[in-house]
Short mmCIF file of C-alpha atoms in Angstrom, two decimals:
data_model
loop_
_atom_site.label_atom_id
_atom_site.label_comp_id
_atom_site.label_asym_id
_atom_site.label_seq_id
_atom_site.Cartn_x
_atom_site.Cartn_y
_atom_site.Cartn_z
CA UNK A 25 -51.49 -23.08 27.34
CA UNK A 26 -47.82 -23.64 27.84
CA UNK A 27 -46.04 -21.21 30.08
CA UNK A 28 -43.49 -19.14 28.19
CA UNK A 29 -40.00 -19.37 29.54
CA UNK A 30 -38.22 -16.12 30.30
CA UNK A 31 -35.51 -15.13 27.84
CA UNK A 32 -32.12 -15.24 29.44
CA UNK A 33 -29.58 -12.69 28.30
CA UNK A 34 -26.02 -13.79 28.78
CA UNK A 35 -23.77 -10.92 29.76
CA UNK A 36 -20.08 -11.33 29.30
CA UNK A 37 -18.10 -10.62 32.43
CA UNK A 38 -16.11 -7.43 32.26
CA UNK A 39 -12.39 -7.89 32.06
CA UNK A 40 -9.41 -5.58 31.79
CA UNK A 41 -9.33 -5.60 27.98
CA UNK A 42 -13.02 -4.67 27.69
CA UNK A 43 -12.65 -1.90 30.23
CA UNK A 44 -9.65 -0.45 28.39
CA UNK A 45 -11.49 -0.52 25.05
CA UNK A 46 -14.62 1.06 26.52
CA UNK A 47 -12.58 3.71 28.31
CA UNK A 48 -10.68 4.53 25.12
CA UNK A 49 -13.90 4.87 23.11
CA UNK A 50 -15.42 7.14 25.76
CA UNK A 51 -12.35 9.37 25.88
CA UNK A 52 -12.21 9.60 22.07
CA UNK A 53 -15.91 10.45 21.92
CA UNK A 54 -15.49 13.22 24.48
CA UNK A 55 -12.47 14.64 22.65
CA UNK A 56 -14.33 14.53 19.33
CA UNK A 57 -17.34 16.36 20.72
CA UNK A 58 -15.11 18.92 22.42
CA UNK A 59 -13.13 19.46 19.22
CA UNK A 60 -16.28 20.02 17.17
CA UNK A 61 -17.71 22.45 19.71
CA UNK A 62 -14.51 24.50 20.00
CA UNK A 63 -13.57 24.39 16.31
CA UNK A 64 -12.57 27.82 15.02
CA UNK A 65 -14.46 28.16 11.73
CA UNK A 66 -13.28 31.78 11.24
CA UNK A 67 -16.77 32.97 10.33
CA UNK A 68 -17.12 30.34 7.61
CA UNK A 69 -20.65 29.26 6.85
CA UNK A 70 -20.64 25.40 7.02
CA UNK A 71 -23.60 25.15 4.67
CA UNK A 72 -21.95 27.36 2.06
CA UNK A 73 -18.65 25.52 2.49
CA UNK A 74 -20.35 22.16 1.96
CA UNK A 75 -22.13 23.51 -1.10
CA UNK A 76 -18.81 24.75 -2.54
CA UNK A 77 -17.27 21.34 -1.90
CA UNK A 78 -20.04 19.61 -3.82
CA UNK A 79 -19.63 22.10 -6.65
CA UNK A 80 -15.89 21.37 -6.74
CA UNK A 81 -16.58 17.65 -6.98
CA UNK A 82 -19.01 18.33 -9.82
CA UNK A 83 -16.36 20.28 -11.73
CA UNK A 84 -13.67 17.63 -11.13
CA UNK A 85 -15.73 14.63 -12.21
CA UNK A 86 -18.25 16.06 -14.69
CA UNK A 87 -16.29 18.83 -16.43
CA UNK A 88 -12.85 17.24 -16.70
CA UNK A 89 -10.65 18.44 -19.55
CA UNK A 90 -7.02 19.21 -20.37
CA UNK A 91 -5.92 22.85 -20.54
CA UNK A 92 -2.15 23.01 -20.00
CA UNK A 93 -1.11 19.54 -21.23
CA UNK A 94 -1.79 17.54 -24.35
CA UNK A 95 -2.96 13.94 -24.34
CA UNK A 96 0.54 12.78 -25.27
CA UNK A 97 2.04 14.72 -22.35
CA UNK A 98 -0.59 13.27 -20.03
CA UNK A 99 0.31 9.71 -21.06
CA UNK A 100 4.02 10.51 -20.71
CA UNK A 101 3.58 11.83 -17.17
CA UNK A 102 1.46 8.82 -16.25
CA UNK A 103 4.13 6.52 -17.68
CA UNK A 104 6.79 8.24 -15.55
CA UNK A 105 4.77 7.55 -12.42
CA UNK A 106 4.18 3.94 -13.47
CA UNK A 107 7.90 3.47 -14.09
CA UNK A 108 8.73 4.88 -10.65
CA UNK A 109 6.37 2.41 -9.03
CA UNK A 110 7.55 -0.48 -11.19
CA UNK A 111 11.25 0.25 -10.64
CA UNK A 112 10.92 0.39 -6.87
CA UNK A 113 8.82 -2.79 -6.88
CA UNK A 114 11.37 -4.73 -8.96
CA UNK A 115 14.28 -3.59 -6.80
CA UNK A 116 12.35 -4.20 -3.60
CA UNK A 117 11.04 -7.64 -4.62
CA UNK A 118 14.47 -8.87 -5.72
CA UNK A 119 16.19 -7.86 -2.47
CA UNK A 120 13.24 -8.83 -0.28
CA UNK A 121 13.15 -12.38 -1.68
CA UNK A 122 16.59 -13.24 -0.35
CA UNK A 123 16.09 -11.40 2.94
CA UNK A 124 12.76 -13.22 3.41
CA UNK A 125 14.60 -16.55 3.16
CA UNK A 126 16.63 -15.42 6.17
CA UNK A 127 13.50 -14.17 7.97
CA UNK A 128 11.50 -17.42 7.61
CA UNK A 129 11.78 -19.57 10.73
CA UNK A 130 11.59 -22.83 8.78
CA UNK A 131 14.53 -21.85 6.54
CA UNK A 132 16.98 -19.96 8.76
CA UNK A 133 18.28 -20.05 12.34
CA UNK A 134 16.12 -18.33 14.95
CA UNK A 135 18.75 -15.69 15.77
CA UNK A 136 19.04 -14.67 12.13
CA UNK A 137 15.28 -14.47 11.65
CA UNK A 138 14.85 -12.31 14.77
CA UNK A 139 17.55 -9.87 13.62
CA UNK A 140 16.13 -9.56 10.10
CA UNK A 141 12.53 -9.16 11.34
CA UNK A 142 13.54 -6.53 13.89
CA UNK A 143 15.40 -4.53 11.23
CA UNK A 144 12.49 -4.75 8.79
CA UNK A 145 10.02 -3.72 11.51
CA UNK A 146 12.10 -0.61 12.19
CA UNK A 147 12.16 0.31 8.49
CA UNK A 148 8.39 -0.22 8.17
CA UNK A 149 7.75 1.97 11.20
CA UNK A 150 9.20 4.98 9.37
CA UNK A 151 6.80 6.39 6.71
CA UNK A 152 7.93 6.29 3.10
CA UNK A 153 7.96 10.07 2.75
CA UNK A 154 10.47 10.34 5.61
CA UNK A 155 12.80 7.82 3.97
CA UNK A 156 12.58 9.85 0.77
CA UNK A 157 13.42 13.05 2.66
CA UNK A 158 16.32 11.31 4.44
CA UNK A 159 17.90 10.29 1.14
CA UNK A 160 17.10 13.69 -0.37
CA UNK A 161 19.70 15.17 1.98
CA UNK A 162 22.46 13.48 -0.04
CA UNK A 163 20.89 13.07 -3.49
CA UNK A 164 18.61 16.12 -3.51
CA UNK A 165 14.88 16.19 -4.11
CA UNK A 166 13.88 14.30 -7.21
CA UNK A 167 13.33 10.87 -8.68
CA UNK A 168 16.56 9.37 -7.26
CA UNK A 169 15.63 10.07 -3.65
CA UNK A 170 12.07 8.88 -4.34
CA UNK A 171 13.23 5.58 -5.84
CA UNK A 172 15.67 4.84 -3.00
CA UNK A 173 13.20 5.77 -0.26
CA UNK A 174 10.31 3.84 -1.82
CA UNK A 175 12.57 0.83 -2.41
CA UNK A 176 13.62 0.88 1.23
CA UNK A 177 10.04 0.70 2.42
CA UNK A 178 9.08 -1.86 -0.25
CA UNK A 179 11.82 -4.20 0.95
CA UNK A 180 10.60 -4.11 4.55
CA UNK A 181 6.99 -4.69 3.48
CA UNK A 182 7.75 -7.56 1.11
CA UNK A 183 10.17 -9.29 3.51
CA UNK A 184 7.36 -9.64 6.03
CA UNK A 185 4.89 -10.84 3.38
CA UNK A 186 7.30 -13.27 1.72
CA UNK A 187 8.60 -14.67 5.02
CA UNK A 188 5.07 -15.41 6.26
CA UNK A 189 4.35 -17.12 2.95
CA UNK A 190 7.45 -19.29 3.28
CA UNK A 191 6.56 -20.22 6.86
CA UNK A 192 3.15 -21.52 5.73
CA UNK A 193 4.82 -24.09 3.48
CA UNK A 194 4.12 -27.74 4.34
CA UNK A 195 7.03 -28.89 6.55
CA UNK A 196 6.77 -32.39 5.07
CA UNK A 197 8.01 -31.10 1.71
CA UNK A 198 11.11 -29.57 3.27
CA UNK A 199 11.82 -32.65 5.36
CA UNK A 200 11.49 -34.92 2.33
CA UNK A 201 14.03 -32.92 0.33
CA UNK A 202 16.44 -32.72 3.24
CA UNK A 203 16.14 -36.46 3.77
CA UNK A 204 17.08 -36.97 0.12
CA UNK A 205 20.27 -34.97 0.66
CA UNK A 206 19.19 -31.67 -0.90
CA UNK A 207 21.16 -28.65 0.27
CA UNK A 208 19.68 -25.32 1.35
CA UNK A 209 19.69 -23.70 -2.11
CA UNK A 210 18.19 -26.80 -3.74
CA UNK A 211 15.42 -26.77 -1.14
CA UNK A 212 14.71 -23.12 -1.85
CA UNK A 213 14.55 -23.36 -5.66
CA UNK A 214 12.99 -26.82 -5.95
CA UNK A 215 10.38 -26.62 -3.19
CA UNK A 216 9.97 -23.18 -1.64
CA UNK A 217 9.85 -21.04 -4.78
CA UNK A 218 7.59 -23.27 -6.96
CA UNK A 219 5.15 -23.88 -4.11
CA UNK A 220 4.79 -20.20 -3.19
CA UNK A 221 5.05 -18.56 -6.64
CA UNK A 222 1.37 -17.58 -6.82
CA UNK A 223 1.37 -16.03 -3.34
CA UNK A 224 4.65 -14.19 -3.98
CA UNK A 225 3.25 -12.79 -7.21
CA UNK A 226 0.11 -11.61 -5.43
CA UNK A 227 2.09 -9.81 -2.74
CA UNK A 228 4.35 -8.24 -5.37
CA UNK A 229 1.38 -6.84 -7.29
CA UNK A 230 -0.13 -5.53 -4.07
CA UNK A 231 3.10 -3.69 -3.38
CA UNK A 232 3.20 -2.38 -6.96
CA UNK A 233 -0.25 -0.86 -6.46
CA UNK A 234 0.98 0.75 -3.24
CA UNK A 235 4.14 2.04 -4.91
CA UNK A 236 2.10 3.50 -7.77
CA UNK A 237 -0.01 5.45 -5.28
CA UNK A 238 3.06 6.52 -3.31
CA UNK A 239 4.80 7.61 -6.53
CA UNK A 240 1.91 9.99 -7.20
CA UNK A 241 2.36 11.53 -3.75
CA UNK A 242 6.15 11.67 -4.11
CA UNK A 243 5.73 13.52 -7.40
CA UNK A 244 4.09 16.34 -5.47
CA UNK A 245 6.03 16.18 -2.19
CA UNK A 246 9.56 15.25 -3.29
CA UNK A 247 9.61 16.62 -6.82
CA UNK A 248 9.86 13.14 -8.35
CA UNK A 249 7.89 14.23 -11.40
CA UNK A 250 5.17 12.29 -13.10
CA UNK A 251 1.46 12.83 -12.91
CA UNK A 252 1.64 13.55 -9.18
CA UNK A 253 3.56 16.76 -9.83
CA UNK A 254 1.04 17.80 -12.47
CA UNK A 255 -1.85 17.13 -10.09
CA UNK A 256 -0.10 19.29 -7.48
CA UNK A 257 0.39 22.12 -9.98
CA UNK A 258 -3.20 21.89 -11.25
CA UNK A 259 -4.69 21.97 -7.75
CA UNK A 260 -2.33 24.41 -5.98
CA UNK A 261 -0.72 26.59 -8.66
CA UNK A 262 -3.15 26.81 -11.57
CA UNK A 263 -6.27 26.16 -9.44
CA UNK A 264 -7.63 24.23 -12.41
CA UNK A 265 -10.09 21.67 -11.09
CA UNK A 266 -11.09 20.55 -14.58
CA UNK A 267 -7.56 19.46 -15.44
CA UNK A 268 -7.23 17.87 -12.00
CA UNK A 269 -10.30 15.83 -12.84
CA UNK A 270 -8.69 14.55 -16.03
CA UNK A 271 -5.58 13.51 -14.10
CA UNK A 272 -7.80 11.74 -11.59
CA UNK A 273 -9.58 9.81 -14.32
CA UNK A 274 -6.23 8.77 -15.82
CA UNK A 275 -5.08 7.40 -12.46
CA UNK A 276 -8.37 5.57 -11.88
CA UNK A 277 -8.33 3.95 -15.33
CA UNK A 278 -4.77 2.72 -14.85
CA UNK A 279 -5.58 1.40 -11.36
CA UNK A 280 -8.51 -0.58 -12.78
CA UNK A 281 -6.36 -2.00 -15.59
CA UNK A 282 -3.65 -2.89 -13.07
CA UNK A 283 -6.14 -4.77 -10.90
CA UNK A 284 -7.49 -6.64 -13.91
CA UNK A 285 -3.99 -7.57 -15.04
CA UNK A 286 -2.99 -8.76 -11.57
CA UNK A 287 -6.08 -10.96 -11.28
CA UNK A 288 -5.56 -12.44 -14.76
CA UNK A 289 -1.85 -13.13 -14.17
CA UNK A 290 -2.52 -14.72 -10.79
CA UNK A 291 -5.12 -17.03 -12.34
CA UNK A 292 -2.66 -18.01 -15.09
CA UNK A 293 0.08 -18.80 -12.56
CA UNK A 294 -2.40 -20.79 -10.45
CA UNK A 295 -3.38 -22.95 -13.45
CA UNK A 296 0.30 -23.52 -14.24
CA UNK A 297 0.99 -24.68 -10.67
CA UNK A 298 -1.94 -27.12 -10.80
CA UNK A 299 -0.59 -28.69 -13.98
#
């Protein structure tokens, strides 16, 4: 019989990064356990609370109906939210396209790209709701402040996405056009834009989905109107979970249709580029 060879287990040597990660996980675990043990439940029965939560979910998803709004009013409020998301996406995409040209290292000087990227990073670091509240100081709470604040954040997001897309472009294409005497604008509209149209469209639809979700939140937080405000009223003012469920279904159906439309449009643009 052949002698079996012992199984050797290779252990990675510990380094500073692994020690930091392990230490962070240990500290977070300790804090989590401590927080659960010292949580003030105020004499609430966890079992009963969990049962009530399940019952609320049952009402929202299985007994959904409209009580205070008609179907026409529901569609109108949903359309308002869609328009808020679409408007901010169009404004943001248009401005971000030209700023992204200045942020791409293969299209602009290094100093300019660093300045634009630093400014966009600062804008992205501030949450959208804070930008909306900043502009609400001058314009007041409502759709105007929501559109400006959401557009601000959309620009910073899309500049990063567009610029990275431009930087992935084959440098040979740019060099060939420059060798033929093409100027900067001719290079942009004859090489950069056609070659990256599908990717730009994908990023724009991703941002539209984000803006649609943010518009729902802004309807409740900033008084921007739309279905978000109605969801806030149904859940906090009327305490009507059944109507909240109908609003939730409306949002889910539109999100599914939006995803289907984005996938179909991207495939159409891809076939056009191949031709």
